[in-house]
XYZ file of C-alpha atoms in Angstrom:
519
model
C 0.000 0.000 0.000
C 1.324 3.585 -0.966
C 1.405 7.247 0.718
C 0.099 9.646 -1.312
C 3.220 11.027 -2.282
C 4.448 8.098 -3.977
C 1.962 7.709 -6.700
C 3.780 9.382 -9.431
C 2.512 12.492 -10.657
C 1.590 13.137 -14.351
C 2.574 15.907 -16.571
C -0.892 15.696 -18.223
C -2.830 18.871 -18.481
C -6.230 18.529 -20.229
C -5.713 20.220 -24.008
C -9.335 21.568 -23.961
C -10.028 21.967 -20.093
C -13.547 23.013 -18.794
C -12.347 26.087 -17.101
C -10.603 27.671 -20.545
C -12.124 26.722 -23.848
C -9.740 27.078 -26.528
C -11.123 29.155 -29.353
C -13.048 27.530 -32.165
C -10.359 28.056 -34.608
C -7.321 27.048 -32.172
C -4.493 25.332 -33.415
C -4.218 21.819 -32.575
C -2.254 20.795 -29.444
C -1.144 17.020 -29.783
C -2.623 14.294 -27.110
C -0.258 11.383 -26.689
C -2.383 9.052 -24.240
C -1.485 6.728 -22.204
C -1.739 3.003 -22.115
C -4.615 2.325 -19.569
C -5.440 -1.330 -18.279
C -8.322 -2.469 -16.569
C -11.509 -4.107 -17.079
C -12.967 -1.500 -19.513
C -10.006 -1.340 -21.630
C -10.177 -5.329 -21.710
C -13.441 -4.592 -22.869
C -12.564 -1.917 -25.180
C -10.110 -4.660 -26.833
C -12.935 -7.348 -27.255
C -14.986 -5.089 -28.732
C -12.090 -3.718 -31.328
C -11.479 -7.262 -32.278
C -15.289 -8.472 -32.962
C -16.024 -5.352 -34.762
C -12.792 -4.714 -37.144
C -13.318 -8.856 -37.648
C -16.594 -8.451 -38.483
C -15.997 -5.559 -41.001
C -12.909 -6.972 -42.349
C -14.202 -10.965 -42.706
C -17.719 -11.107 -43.613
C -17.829 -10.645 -47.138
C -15.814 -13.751 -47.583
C -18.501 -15.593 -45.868
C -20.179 -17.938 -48.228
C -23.866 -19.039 -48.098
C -25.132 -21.865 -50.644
C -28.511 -19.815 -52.688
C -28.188 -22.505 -55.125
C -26.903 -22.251 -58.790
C -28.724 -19.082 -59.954
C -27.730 -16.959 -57.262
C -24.151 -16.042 -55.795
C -22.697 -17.714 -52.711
C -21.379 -14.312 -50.650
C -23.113 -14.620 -47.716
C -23.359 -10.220 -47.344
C -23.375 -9.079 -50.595
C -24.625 -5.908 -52.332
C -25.225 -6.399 -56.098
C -25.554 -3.129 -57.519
C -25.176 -4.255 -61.049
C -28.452 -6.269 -60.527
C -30.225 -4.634 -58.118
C -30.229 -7.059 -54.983
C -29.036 -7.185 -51.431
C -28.149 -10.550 -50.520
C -27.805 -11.216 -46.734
C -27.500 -14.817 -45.093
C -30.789 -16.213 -46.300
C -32.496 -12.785 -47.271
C -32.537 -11.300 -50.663
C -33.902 -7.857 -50.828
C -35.536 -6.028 -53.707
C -35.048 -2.246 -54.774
C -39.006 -2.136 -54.038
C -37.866 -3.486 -51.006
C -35.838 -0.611 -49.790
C -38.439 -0.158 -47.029
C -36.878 -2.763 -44.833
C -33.241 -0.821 -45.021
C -35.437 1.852 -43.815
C -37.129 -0.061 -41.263
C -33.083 -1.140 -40.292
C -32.225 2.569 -39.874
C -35.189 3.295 -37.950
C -34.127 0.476 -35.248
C -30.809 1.526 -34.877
C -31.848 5.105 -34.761
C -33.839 4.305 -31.976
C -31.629 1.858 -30.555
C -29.132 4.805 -30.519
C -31.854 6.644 -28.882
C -32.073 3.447 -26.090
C -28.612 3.084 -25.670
C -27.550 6.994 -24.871
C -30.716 7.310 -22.617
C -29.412 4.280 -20.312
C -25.826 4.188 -20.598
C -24.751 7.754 -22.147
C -21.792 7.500 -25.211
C -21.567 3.780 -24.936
C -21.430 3.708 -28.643
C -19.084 6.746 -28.786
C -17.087 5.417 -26.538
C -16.878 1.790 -27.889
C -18.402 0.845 -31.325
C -18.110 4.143 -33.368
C -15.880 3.217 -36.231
C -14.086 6.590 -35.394
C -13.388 5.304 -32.193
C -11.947 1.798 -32.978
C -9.959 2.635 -35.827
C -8.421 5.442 -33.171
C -7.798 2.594 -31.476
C -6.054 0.887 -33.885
C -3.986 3.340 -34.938
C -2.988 3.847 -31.671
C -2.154 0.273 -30.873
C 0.458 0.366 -33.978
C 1.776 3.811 -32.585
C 2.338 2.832 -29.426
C 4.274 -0.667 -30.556
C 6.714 1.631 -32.248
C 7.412 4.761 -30.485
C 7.035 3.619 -27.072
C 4.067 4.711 -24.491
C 3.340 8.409 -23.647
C 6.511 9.416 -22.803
C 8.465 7.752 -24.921
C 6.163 9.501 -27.912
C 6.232 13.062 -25.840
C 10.185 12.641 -25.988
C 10.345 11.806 -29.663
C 7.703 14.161 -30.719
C 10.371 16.801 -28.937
C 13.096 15.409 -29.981
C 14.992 17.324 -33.582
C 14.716 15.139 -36.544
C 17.485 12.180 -36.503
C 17.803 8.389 -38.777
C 15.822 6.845 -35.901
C 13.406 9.534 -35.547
C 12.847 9.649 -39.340
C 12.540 5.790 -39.544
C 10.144 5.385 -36.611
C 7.614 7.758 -38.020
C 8.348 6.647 -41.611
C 7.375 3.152 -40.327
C 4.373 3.874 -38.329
C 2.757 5.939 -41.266
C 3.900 2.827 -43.572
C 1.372 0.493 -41.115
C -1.476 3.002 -40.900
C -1.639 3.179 -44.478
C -1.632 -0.471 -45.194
C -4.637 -0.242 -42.522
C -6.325 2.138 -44.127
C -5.663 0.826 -47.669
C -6.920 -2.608 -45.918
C -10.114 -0.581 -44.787
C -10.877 0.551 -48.307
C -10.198 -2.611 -49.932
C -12.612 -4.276 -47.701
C -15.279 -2.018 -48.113
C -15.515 -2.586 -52.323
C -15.679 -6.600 -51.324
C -19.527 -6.141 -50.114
C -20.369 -4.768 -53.571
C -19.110 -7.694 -55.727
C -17.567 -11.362 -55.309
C -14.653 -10.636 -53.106
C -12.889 -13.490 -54.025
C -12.686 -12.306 -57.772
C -12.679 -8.910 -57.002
C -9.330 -9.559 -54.667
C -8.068 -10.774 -58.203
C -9.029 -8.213 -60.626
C -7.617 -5.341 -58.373
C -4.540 -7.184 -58.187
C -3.795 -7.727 -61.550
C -4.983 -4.176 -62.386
C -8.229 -5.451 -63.997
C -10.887 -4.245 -61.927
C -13.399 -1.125 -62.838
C -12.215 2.394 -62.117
C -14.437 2.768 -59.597
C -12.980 0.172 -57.203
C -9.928 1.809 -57.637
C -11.344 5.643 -56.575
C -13.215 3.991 -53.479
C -10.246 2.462 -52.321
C -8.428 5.995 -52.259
C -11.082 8.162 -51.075
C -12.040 5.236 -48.043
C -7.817 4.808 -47.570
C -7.321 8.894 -47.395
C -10.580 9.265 -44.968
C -9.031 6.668 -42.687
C -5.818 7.440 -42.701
C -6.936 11.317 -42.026
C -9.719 10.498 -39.735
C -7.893 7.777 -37.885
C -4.171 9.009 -37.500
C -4.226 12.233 -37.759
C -7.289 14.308 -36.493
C -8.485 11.510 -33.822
C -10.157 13.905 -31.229
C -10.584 16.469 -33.810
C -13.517 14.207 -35.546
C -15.667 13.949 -32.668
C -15.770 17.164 -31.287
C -15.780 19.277 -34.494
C -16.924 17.488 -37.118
C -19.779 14.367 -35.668
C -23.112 16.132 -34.407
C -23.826 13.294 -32.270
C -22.106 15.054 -28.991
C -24.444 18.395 -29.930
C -27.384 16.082 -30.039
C -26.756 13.906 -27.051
C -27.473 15.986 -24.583
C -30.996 16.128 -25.512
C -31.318 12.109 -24.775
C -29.890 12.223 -21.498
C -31.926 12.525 -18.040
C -30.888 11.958 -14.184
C -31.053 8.361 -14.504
C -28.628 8.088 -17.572
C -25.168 6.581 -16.768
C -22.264 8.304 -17.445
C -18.662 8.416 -16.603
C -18.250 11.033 -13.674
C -15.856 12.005 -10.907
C -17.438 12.015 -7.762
C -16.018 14.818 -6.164
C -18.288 14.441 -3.167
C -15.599 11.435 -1.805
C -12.702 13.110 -3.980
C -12.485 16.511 -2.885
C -10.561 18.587 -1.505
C -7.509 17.530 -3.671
C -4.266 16.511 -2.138
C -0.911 15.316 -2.375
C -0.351 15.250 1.456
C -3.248 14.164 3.088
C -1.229 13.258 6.317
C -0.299 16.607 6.522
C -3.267 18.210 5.881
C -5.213 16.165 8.183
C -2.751 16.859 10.559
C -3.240 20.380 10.459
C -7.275 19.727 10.521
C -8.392 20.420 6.976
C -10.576 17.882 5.369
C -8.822 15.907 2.724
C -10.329 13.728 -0.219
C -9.578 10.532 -1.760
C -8.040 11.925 -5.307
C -4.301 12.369 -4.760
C -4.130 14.921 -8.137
C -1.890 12.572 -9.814
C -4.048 13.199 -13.382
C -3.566 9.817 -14.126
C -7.070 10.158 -15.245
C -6.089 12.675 -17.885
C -2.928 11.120 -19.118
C -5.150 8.106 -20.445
C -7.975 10.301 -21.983
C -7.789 9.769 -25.733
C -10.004 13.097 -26.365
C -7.437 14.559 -23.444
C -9.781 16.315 -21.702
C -10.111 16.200 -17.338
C -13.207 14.259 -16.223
C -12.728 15.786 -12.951
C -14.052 19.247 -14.996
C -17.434 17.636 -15.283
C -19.501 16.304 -17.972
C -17.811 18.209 -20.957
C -19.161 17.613 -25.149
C -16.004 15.710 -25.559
C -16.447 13.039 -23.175
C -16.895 9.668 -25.273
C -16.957 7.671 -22.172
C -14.675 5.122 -22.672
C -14.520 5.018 -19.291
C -10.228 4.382 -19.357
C -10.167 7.009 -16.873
C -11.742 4.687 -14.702
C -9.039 2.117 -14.924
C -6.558 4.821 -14.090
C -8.310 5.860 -11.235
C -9.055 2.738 -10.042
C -5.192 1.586 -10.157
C -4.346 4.423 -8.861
C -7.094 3.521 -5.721
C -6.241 -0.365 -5.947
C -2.065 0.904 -4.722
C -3.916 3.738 -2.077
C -6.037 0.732 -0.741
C -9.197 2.989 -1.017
C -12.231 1.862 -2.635
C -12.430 2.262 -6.118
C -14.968 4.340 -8.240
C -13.705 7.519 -7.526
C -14.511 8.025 -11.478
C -17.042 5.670 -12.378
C -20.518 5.224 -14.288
C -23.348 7.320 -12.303
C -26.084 8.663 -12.727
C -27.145 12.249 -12.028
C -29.320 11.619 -9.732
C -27.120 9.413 -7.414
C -24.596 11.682 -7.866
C -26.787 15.186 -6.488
C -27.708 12.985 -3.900
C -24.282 12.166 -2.498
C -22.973 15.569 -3.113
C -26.164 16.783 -0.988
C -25.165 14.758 1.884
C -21.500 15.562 1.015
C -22.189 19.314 1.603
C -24.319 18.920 4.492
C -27.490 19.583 2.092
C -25.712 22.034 0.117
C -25.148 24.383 3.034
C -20.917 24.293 2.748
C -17.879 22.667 1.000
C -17.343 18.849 0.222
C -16.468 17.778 3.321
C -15.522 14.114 2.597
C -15.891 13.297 6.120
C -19.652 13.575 6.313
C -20.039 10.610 3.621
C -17.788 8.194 6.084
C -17.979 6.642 9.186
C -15.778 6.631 11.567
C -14.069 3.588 10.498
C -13.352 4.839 7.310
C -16.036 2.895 5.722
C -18.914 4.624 3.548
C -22.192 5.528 5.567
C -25.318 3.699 4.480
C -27.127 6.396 3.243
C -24.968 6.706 0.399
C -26.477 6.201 -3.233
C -25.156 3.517 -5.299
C -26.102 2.420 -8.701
C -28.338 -0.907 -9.100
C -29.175 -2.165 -12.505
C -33.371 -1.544 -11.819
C -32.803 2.426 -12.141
C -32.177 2.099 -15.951
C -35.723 0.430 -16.101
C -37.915 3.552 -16.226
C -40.575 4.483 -18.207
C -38.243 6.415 -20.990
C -36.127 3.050 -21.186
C -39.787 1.235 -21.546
C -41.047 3.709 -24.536
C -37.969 3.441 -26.981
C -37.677 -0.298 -25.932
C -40.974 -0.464 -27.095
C -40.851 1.166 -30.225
C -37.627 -0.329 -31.068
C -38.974 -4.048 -30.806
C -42.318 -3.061 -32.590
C -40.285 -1.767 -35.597
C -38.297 -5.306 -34.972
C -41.271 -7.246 -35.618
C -42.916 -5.395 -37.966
C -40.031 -6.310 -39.795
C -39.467 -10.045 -38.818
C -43.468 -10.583 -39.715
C -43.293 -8.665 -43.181
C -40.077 -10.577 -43.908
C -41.539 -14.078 -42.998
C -44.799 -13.594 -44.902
C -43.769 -11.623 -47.935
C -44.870 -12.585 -51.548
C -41.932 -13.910 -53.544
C -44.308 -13.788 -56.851
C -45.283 -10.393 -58.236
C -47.619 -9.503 -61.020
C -47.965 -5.855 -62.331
C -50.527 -5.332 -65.684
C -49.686 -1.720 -67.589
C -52.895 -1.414 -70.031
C -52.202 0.203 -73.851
C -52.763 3.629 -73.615
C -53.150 4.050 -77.542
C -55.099 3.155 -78.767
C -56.972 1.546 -75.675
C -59.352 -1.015 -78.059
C -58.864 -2.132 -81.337
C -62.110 -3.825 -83.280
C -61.294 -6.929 -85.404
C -62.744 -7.563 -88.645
C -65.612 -10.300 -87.206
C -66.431 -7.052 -84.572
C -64.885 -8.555 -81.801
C -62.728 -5.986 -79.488
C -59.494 -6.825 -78.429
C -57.050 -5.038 -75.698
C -53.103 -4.585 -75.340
C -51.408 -5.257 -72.317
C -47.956 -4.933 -71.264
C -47.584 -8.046 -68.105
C -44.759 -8.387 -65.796
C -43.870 -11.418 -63.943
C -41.725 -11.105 -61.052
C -39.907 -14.268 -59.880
C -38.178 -13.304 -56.695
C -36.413 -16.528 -55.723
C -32.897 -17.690 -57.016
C -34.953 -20.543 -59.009
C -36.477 -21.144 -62.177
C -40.735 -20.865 -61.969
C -42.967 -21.990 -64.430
C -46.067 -19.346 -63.834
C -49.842 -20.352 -64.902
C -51.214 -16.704 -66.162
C -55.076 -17.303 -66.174
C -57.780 -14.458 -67.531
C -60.288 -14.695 -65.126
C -63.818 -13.264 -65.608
C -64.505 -11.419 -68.701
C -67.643 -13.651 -70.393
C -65.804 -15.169 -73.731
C -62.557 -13.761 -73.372
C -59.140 -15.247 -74.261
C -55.992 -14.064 -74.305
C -53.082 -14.309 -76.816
C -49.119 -14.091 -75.730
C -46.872 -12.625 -78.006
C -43.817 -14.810 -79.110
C -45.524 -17.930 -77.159
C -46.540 -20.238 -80.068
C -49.972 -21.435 -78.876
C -53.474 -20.714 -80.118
C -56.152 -17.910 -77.490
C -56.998 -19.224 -74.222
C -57.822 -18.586 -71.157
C -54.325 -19.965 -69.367
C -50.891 -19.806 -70.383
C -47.597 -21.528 -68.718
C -44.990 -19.738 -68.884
C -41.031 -20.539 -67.683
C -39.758 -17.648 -65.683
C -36.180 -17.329 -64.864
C -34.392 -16.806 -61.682
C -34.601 -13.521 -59.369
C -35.762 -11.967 -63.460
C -38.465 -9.602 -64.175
C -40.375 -11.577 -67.538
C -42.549 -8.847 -69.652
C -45.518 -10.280 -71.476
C -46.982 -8.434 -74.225
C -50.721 -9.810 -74.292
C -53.684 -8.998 -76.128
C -56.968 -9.877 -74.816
C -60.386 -10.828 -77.099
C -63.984 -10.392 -76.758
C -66.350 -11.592 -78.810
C -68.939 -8.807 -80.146
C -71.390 -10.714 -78.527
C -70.198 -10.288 -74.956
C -69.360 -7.327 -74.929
C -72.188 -5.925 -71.955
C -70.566 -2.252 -71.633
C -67.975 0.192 -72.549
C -65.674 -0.382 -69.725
C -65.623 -3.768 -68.027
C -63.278 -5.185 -64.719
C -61.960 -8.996 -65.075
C -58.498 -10.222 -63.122
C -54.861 -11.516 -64.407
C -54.574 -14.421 -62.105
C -50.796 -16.227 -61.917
C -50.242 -19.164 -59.732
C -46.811 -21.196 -59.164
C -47.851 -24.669 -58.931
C -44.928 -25.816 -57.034
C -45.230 -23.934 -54.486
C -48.623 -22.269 -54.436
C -47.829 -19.082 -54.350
C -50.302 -16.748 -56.120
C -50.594 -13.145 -57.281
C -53.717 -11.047 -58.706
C -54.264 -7.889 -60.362
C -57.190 -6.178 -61.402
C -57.174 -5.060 -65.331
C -60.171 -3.294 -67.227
C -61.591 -3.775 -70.304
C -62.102 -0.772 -72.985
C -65.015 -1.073 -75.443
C -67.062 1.499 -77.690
C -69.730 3.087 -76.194
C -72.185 1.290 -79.883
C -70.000 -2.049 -78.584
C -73.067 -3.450 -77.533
């Protein structure tokens, strides 16, 4: 167990503190953080690898559609007009589900920030883990956050040159890696991964490699902090989502203050004396390099590594830990009420102990029911409904599609033996990866019968006719009624096509144009 004044002190002061904003247009002062460890980085790392696997390893999943329809599992085919994902194929008609997708995780963003605060700021934003990653390569070469502060310092020399030559060597291959696995979701990455080898593959593949390499590279290694709090609205618009229940990363001064190095000597002398020894270990580890102990500021991600760094820092005091930690408001005003003697003087850290050092039992503490309110019920709510309005339209969706365009000129032609016969244009729409054969059938209409252009058979009444796979087939039809029949100028009968197989039906609802002396 350590004194006080043998936790080492950090040089770190926070580049954008609380009590002086920088100006708008300020130039930018370098953050070099420092390695934190601890649970949340641990859980920081588990969530770098599943999501930069993810990204980087899906579209080489395969899935078997069968032999009319490709085998990526994720796959968006622009060139035919069909997201493939798993065992879901979506339609450009079908763009409302996409929509339905950004809905959910626009609530679910919604959810998330209401409950936990920047969770996804501080943890899934691809901003965020590509930071990460970035960092993880700097740090393997020019040492931790002094060894960079040094060098950074430090005139220009061979090793100097060849450090930073290196690291910017790595981050590009990242972000070239970044870019070239963003171009294998819109094609067969397989033969993709060949054609822009060998110098093959369409121009555009080429410019959205550059443009997604230069935005990482930029984004990722060189303005880091700079993204989030200048250019993504999300910390502007946060604020709005959060209440006194919402978790967030805070300092609680009302066990931390007053601030000292020497808290023998100060309680020596009488003063009251607080738990944080000033070391700003908490600010040295702060990618965004800001100083929690400031209060809730716009660039707060919560990653919560100034937790770790406290913690450690408490873990080597043999103090309890969470003098940072994830609060809530309301917790938090309460503490500091009894803290302050109801807000009637100074944290006086004295009041929130016993006399055995241990916490008093009318402290607040965090308990996993207070994110269950009625604001966590609502967008829970209309996040699942979206959910399965979604599962149920995907599960019970029409795979067959009919869609009749009637000839607008002339709208009836009469025949020779006075009958009066119709143009249509017909579409069949065979949304499956396998070949149909579609019944058409003219239903109603008294002595009508239809004839198929380019389908050698004589009128009827029913056609079969071969679709083929995940294709649009256009029909030009003409449809016959026998002077005789013919009851009024304008009558209603139905295109009816059935798949056999697999029962699957579709209907639409055509009119019939006569002359007014048809009768």
């Amino acid at each position: 167990m350590l004194d006080q004044t043998q936790v080492e002190r950090l040089e770190a002061e926070a580049v954008n503190s609380a009590k002086t904003r920088q100006p708008l247009y300020a130039a930018r002062r370098k953050i070099f953080p420092k390695r934190a460890s601890g649970r949340f980085r641990q859980f920081k790392w588990l969530v770098m690898a599943i999501t930069l696997g993810i990204y980087y390893l899906t579209p080489w999943l395969r899935w078997d559609r069968g032999p009319f329809a490709p085998d990526q599992a994720v796959l968006i085919d622009l060139a035919n007009r069909r997201f493939y994902f798993f065992f879901i194929e979506i339609w450009p008609q079908e763009f409302y589900y996409v929509a339905g997708l950004l809905m959910m995780a626009g609530v679910g963003l919604f959810l998330i920030t209401s409950t936990v605060g920047r969770a996804w700021c501080g943890y899934t934003c691809p901003q965020t883990v590509w930071v990460d990653l970035f960092l993880v390569v700097e740090r393997a070469i020019e040492g931790d956050r002094n060894a960079r502060m040094k060098l950074d310092a430090a005139p220009w020399t061979t090793r100097k040159l060849f450090l930073r030559v290196s690291k910017h060597a790595i981050w590009l291959v990242i972000a070239v890696a970044t870019g070239g696995a963003w171009i294998f979701y819109f094609a067969d990455a397989p033969k993709l991964l060949g054609d822009v080898v060998s110098g093959t593959a369409a121009p555009v593949a080429y410019a959205t490699i550059a443009v997604l390499t230069g935005t990482t590279y930029l984004f990722g290694g060189l303005m880091r902090e700079q993204v989030c709090t200048y250019m993504c609205p999300w910390p502007r618009i946060q604020a709005a989502m959060l209440d006194e229940n919402s978790l967030t990363v805070t300092y609680n001064d009302w066990r931390g203050e007053p601030r000292s190095r020497h808290a023998k000597k100060a309680s020596a002398a009488g003063r009251a004396v607080g738990d944080c020894v000033d070391c700003n270990a908490c600010v040295a580890v702060c990618p965004m390099g800001i100083d929690i102990r400031d209060g809730q500021q716009l660039e707060c991600i919560t990653c919560a590594l100034c937790i770790d760094a406290c913690d450690s820092i408490m873990d080597k005091l043999g103090r309890e830990r969470g003098l940072i930690s994830y609060a809530t408001l309301a917790d938090y005003n309460a503490n500091m009420a009894l803290a302050t003697a109801g807000g009637t003087g100074p944290v006086n850290p004295a009041l929130v102990r016993t006399a055995s050092g241990s916490f008093v039992d009318g402290l607040a503490h965090f308990h996993l029911g207070k994110i269950f309110r009625l604001r966590t019920f609502i967008y829970l709510g209309v996040w699942s409904a979206i959910g399965l309005v979604l599962v149920y339209s995907l599960l019970t969706r029409e795979r067959l599609e009919l869609n009749v365009l009637h000839d607008r000129n002339p709208q009836f032609v009469t025949l020779s033996d006075g009958a009066i016969r119709n143009g249509y244009t017909v579409k069949l729409l065979n949304m499956i990866p396998e070949p149909r054969t579609i019944e058409v059938t003219l239903e109603g209409l008294d002595g009508g019968e239809m004839s198929i252009v380019g389908v050698d058979q004589p009128p009827s009444r029913s056609f079969s006719i071969p679709v083929e796979p995940d294709r649009l087939k256009t029909l030009k039809v003409f449809v016959r009624q026998p002077a005789g029949h013919i009851k009024k100028p304008v009558q209603s009968f139905e295109f009816r096509i059935e798949d056999k197989a697999s029962s699957e039906s579709a209907e639409y609802t055509a009119s019939f144009n006569a002359p007014e002396n048809g009768r």
